[in-house]
Coordinates of C-alpha atoms in Angstrom, one line a residue:
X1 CA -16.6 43.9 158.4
X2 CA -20.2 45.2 159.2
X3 CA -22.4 45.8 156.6
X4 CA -22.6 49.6 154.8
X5 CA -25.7 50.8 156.6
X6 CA -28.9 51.6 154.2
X7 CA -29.2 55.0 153.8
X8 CA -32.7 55.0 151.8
X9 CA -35.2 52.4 151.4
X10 CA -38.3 52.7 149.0
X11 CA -41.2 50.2 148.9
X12 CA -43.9 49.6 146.7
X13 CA -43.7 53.5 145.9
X14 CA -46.8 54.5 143.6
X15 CA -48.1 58.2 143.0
X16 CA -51.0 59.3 141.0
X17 CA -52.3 61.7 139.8
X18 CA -55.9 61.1 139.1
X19 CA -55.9 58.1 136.2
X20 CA -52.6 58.5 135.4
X21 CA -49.8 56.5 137.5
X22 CA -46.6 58.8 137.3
X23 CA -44.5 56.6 139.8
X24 CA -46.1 52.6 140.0
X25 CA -44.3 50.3 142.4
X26 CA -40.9 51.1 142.4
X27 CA -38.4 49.5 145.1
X28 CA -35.4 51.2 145.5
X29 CA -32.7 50.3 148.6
X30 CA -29.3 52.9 148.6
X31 CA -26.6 52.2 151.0
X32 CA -24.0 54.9 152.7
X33 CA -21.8 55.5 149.5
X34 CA -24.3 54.5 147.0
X35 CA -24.8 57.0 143.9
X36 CA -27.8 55.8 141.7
X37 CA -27.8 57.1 138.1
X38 CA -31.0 57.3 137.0
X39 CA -31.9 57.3 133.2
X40 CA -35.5 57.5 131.8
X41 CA -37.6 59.6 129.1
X42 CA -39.2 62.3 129.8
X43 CA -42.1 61.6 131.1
X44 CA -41.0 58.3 132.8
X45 CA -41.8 59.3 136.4
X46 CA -38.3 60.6 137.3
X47 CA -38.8 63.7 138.7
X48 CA -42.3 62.9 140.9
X49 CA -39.9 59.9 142.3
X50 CA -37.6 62.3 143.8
X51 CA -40.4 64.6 144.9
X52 CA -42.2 61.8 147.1
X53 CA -38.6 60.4 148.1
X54 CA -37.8 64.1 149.3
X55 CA -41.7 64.8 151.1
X56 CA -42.1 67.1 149.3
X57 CA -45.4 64.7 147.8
X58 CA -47.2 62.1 149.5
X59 CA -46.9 59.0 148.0
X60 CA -50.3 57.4 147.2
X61 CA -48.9 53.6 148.0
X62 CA -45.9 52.6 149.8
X63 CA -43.6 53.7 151.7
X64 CA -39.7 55.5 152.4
X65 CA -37.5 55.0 155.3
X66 CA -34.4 56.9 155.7
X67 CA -31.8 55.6 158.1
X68 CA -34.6 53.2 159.3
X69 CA -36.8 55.8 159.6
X70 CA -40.5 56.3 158.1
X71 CA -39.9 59.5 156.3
X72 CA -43.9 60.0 156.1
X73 CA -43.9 60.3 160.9
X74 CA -40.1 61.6 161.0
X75 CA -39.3 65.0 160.5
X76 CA -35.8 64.2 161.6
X77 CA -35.9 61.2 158.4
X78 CA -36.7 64.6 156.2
X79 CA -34.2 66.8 157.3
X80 CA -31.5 64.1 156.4
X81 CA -32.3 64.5 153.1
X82 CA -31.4 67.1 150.4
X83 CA -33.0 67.9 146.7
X84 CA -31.3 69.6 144.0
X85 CA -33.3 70.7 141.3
X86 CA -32.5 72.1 138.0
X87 CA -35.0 74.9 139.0
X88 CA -33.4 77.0 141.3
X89 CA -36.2 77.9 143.5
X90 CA -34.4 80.6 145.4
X91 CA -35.4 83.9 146.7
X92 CA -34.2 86.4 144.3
X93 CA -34.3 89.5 146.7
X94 CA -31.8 87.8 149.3
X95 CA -28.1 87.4 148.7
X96 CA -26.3 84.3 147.8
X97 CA -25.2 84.0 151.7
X98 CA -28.7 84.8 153.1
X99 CA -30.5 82.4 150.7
X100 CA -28.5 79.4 151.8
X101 CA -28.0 81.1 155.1
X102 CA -31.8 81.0 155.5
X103 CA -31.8 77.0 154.9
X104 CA -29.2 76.3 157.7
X105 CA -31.2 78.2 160.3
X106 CA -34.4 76.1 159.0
X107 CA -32.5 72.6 159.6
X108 CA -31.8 73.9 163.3
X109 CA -28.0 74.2 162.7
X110 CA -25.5 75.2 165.3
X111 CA -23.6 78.2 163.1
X112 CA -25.8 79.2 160.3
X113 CA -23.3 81.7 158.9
X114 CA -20.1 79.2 159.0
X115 CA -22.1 76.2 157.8
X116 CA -23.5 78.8 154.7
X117 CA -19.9 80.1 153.5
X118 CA -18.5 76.2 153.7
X119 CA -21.3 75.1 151.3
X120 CA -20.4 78.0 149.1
X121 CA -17.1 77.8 148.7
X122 CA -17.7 74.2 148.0
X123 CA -19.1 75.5 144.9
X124 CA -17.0 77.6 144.3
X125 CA -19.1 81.1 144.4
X126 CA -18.3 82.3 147.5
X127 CA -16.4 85.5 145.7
X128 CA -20.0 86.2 144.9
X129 CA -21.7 85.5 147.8
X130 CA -23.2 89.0 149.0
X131 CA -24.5 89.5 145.4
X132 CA -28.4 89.6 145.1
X133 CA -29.7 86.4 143.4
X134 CA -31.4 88.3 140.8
X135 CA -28.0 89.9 140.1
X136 CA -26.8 86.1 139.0
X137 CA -26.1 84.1 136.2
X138 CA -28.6 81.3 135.6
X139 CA -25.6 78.8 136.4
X140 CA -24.7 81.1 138.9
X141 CA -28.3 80.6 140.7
X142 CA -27.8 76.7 140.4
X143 CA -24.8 77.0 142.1
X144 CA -26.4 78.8 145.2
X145 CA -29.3 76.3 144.9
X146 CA -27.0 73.4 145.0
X147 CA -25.4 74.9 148.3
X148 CA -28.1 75.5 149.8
X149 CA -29.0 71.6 149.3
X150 CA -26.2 70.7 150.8
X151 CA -25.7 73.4 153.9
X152 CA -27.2 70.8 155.9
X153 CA -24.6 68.0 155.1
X154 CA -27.8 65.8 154.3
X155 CA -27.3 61.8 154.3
X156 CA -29.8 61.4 151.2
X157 CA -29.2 63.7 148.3
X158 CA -32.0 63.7 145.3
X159 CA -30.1 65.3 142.1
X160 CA -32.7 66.1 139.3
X161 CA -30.5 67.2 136.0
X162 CA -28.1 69.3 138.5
X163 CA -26.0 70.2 135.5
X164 CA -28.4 72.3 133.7
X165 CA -27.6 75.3 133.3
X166 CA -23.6 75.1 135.0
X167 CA -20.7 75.9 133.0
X168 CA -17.4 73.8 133.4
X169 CA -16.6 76.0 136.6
X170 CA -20.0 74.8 138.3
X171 CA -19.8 71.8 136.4
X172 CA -16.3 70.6 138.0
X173 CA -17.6 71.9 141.3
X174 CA -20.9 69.9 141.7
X175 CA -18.9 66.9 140.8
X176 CA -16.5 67.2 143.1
X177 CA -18.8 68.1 146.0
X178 CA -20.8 64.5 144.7
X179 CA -17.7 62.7 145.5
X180 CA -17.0 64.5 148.9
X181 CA -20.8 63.5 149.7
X182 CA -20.3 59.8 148.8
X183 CA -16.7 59.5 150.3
X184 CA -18.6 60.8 154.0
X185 CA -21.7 58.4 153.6
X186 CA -24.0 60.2 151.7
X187 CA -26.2 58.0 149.3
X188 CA -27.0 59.7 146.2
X189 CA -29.8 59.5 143.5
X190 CA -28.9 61.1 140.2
X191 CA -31.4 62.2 137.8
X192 CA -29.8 62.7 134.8
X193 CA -30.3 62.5 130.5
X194 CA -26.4 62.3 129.8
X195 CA -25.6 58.4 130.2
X196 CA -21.8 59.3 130.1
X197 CA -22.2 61.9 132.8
X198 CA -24.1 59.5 134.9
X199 CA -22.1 56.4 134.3
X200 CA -19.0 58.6 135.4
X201 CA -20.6 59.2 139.2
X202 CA -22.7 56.1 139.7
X203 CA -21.8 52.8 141.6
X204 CA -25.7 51.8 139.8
X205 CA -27.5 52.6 137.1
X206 CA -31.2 51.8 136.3
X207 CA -34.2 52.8 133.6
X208 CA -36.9 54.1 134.2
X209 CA -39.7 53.7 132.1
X210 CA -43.4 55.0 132.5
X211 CA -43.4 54.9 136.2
X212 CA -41.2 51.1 136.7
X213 CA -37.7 50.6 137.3
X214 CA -37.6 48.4 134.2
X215 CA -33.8 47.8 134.6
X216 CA -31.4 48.1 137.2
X217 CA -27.5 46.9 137.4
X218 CA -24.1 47.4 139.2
X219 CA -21.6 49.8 137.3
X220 CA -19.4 46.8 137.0
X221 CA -22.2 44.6 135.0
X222 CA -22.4 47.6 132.6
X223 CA -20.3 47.9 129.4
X224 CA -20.4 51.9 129.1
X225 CA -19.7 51.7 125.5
X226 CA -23.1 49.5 124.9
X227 CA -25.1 51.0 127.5
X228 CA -26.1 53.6 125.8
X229 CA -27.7 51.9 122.8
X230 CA -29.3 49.5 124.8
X231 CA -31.0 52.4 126.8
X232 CA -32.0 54.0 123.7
X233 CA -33.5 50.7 122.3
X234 CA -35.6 50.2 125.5
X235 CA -36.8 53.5 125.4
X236 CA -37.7 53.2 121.5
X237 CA -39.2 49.9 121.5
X238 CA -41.4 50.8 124.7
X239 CA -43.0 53.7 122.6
X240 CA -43.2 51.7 119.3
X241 CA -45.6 49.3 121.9
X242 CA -47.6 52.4 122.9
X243 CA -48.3 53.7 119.7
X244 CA -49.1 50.2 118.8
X245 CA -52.2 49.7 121.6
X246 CA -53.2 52.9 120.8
X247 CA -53.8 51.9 117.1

């Protein structure tokens, strides 16, 4: 049997911002199917990862491919990806429909309108789909953001604390539009602070810490019921050194 194809590939990824390093040489390779759960303090570089990952920063050393592509030349190696974020980021005048409607006829789409009520009945808030944005729950909002993310059926999806904000409704929706994604070959990277929520969706989990992937296993060499400590403990430990070289 062939090989699962890889879906994203980061090398020797660094970002600064002036002296400070947010991201410092992280390698990172996801395969069709893949969902990475990514744990880290705040502050560890989680979110500026996902940002260079999606374009939306330039990365100040090294480099992403997605699908083999050089995601820095290739606009088609961006438009394969998708970014949720727990800001919604939508426009609060437009519907709903015309807010992820908008995003389908940016990614060049066949049938803007179709592909925009499938991605909002995925999550489930397609009863409220002509409603303006500013009409809209908070977890409301994050459910249009999240469809729009997805209108395009992107291979890569970048998930930065998608739960905030969702109540068991949206909740059970994002999940199951997560498992949809991986089951059609979509690789995911889950930022997330709930261990159990993001031991439940991953195939791999690894710690971030202060810009480096400090750890980094297979679901199946985890014990879920330690994990969590052992997080913690890293996490602890790696600011009881900093306050240390500081004294």
């Amino acid at each position: 049997m062939a090989p699962t194809p890889v879906a994203v590939e980061v090398s020797g990824l660094s970002r600064s911002f002036g002296r400070r390093r947010a991201v410092d040489g992280v390698d990172l390779s996801l395969r069709s199917g893949d969902c990475l759960a990514l744990f880290g303090p705040n502050g560890a570089g989680k979110t500026t990862l996902l940002r260079v990952i999606a374009g939306l920063l330039k990365p100040t050393a090294g480099a992403v491919h997605v699908g083999g592509r050089a995601l820095r030349d290739d606009a088609r190696a961006r438009a394969q990806v998708g970014l949720i974020s727990h800001q919604s980021m939508l426009y609060r005048a437009l519907t709903a429909r015309e807010n992820v409607e908008f995003a389908a006829r940016l990614y060049g789409l066949a049938d803007p309108a179709s592909a925009a009520t499938r991605a909002l009945e995925h999550m489930r808030i397609l009863d409220r789909a002509d409603a303006p944005v500013r009409a809209l729950s908070r977890g409301l909002q994050q459910r249009v953001s999240i469809a729009r993310a997805i209108v395009h059926e992107p291979t890569v999806v970048l998930l930065d604390e998608p739960y905030t904000g969702l109540d068991a409704v949206g909740s059970a929706a994002l999940s199951d539009m997560l498992m949809l994604l991986r089951s059609t070959g979509a690789a995911l990277l889950l930022v997330t602070h709930s261990v159990d929520e993001g031991l439940a969706l991953a195939s791999r989990a690894a710690i971030m810490i202060r810009g480096r992937i400090v750890r980094h296993d297979a679901i199946g060499a985890i014990d879920a019921n330690t994990y969590g400590a052992e997080y913690r403990a890293l996490v602890i430990g790696d600011g009881a050194r900093a306050a240390a070289s500081v004294a």
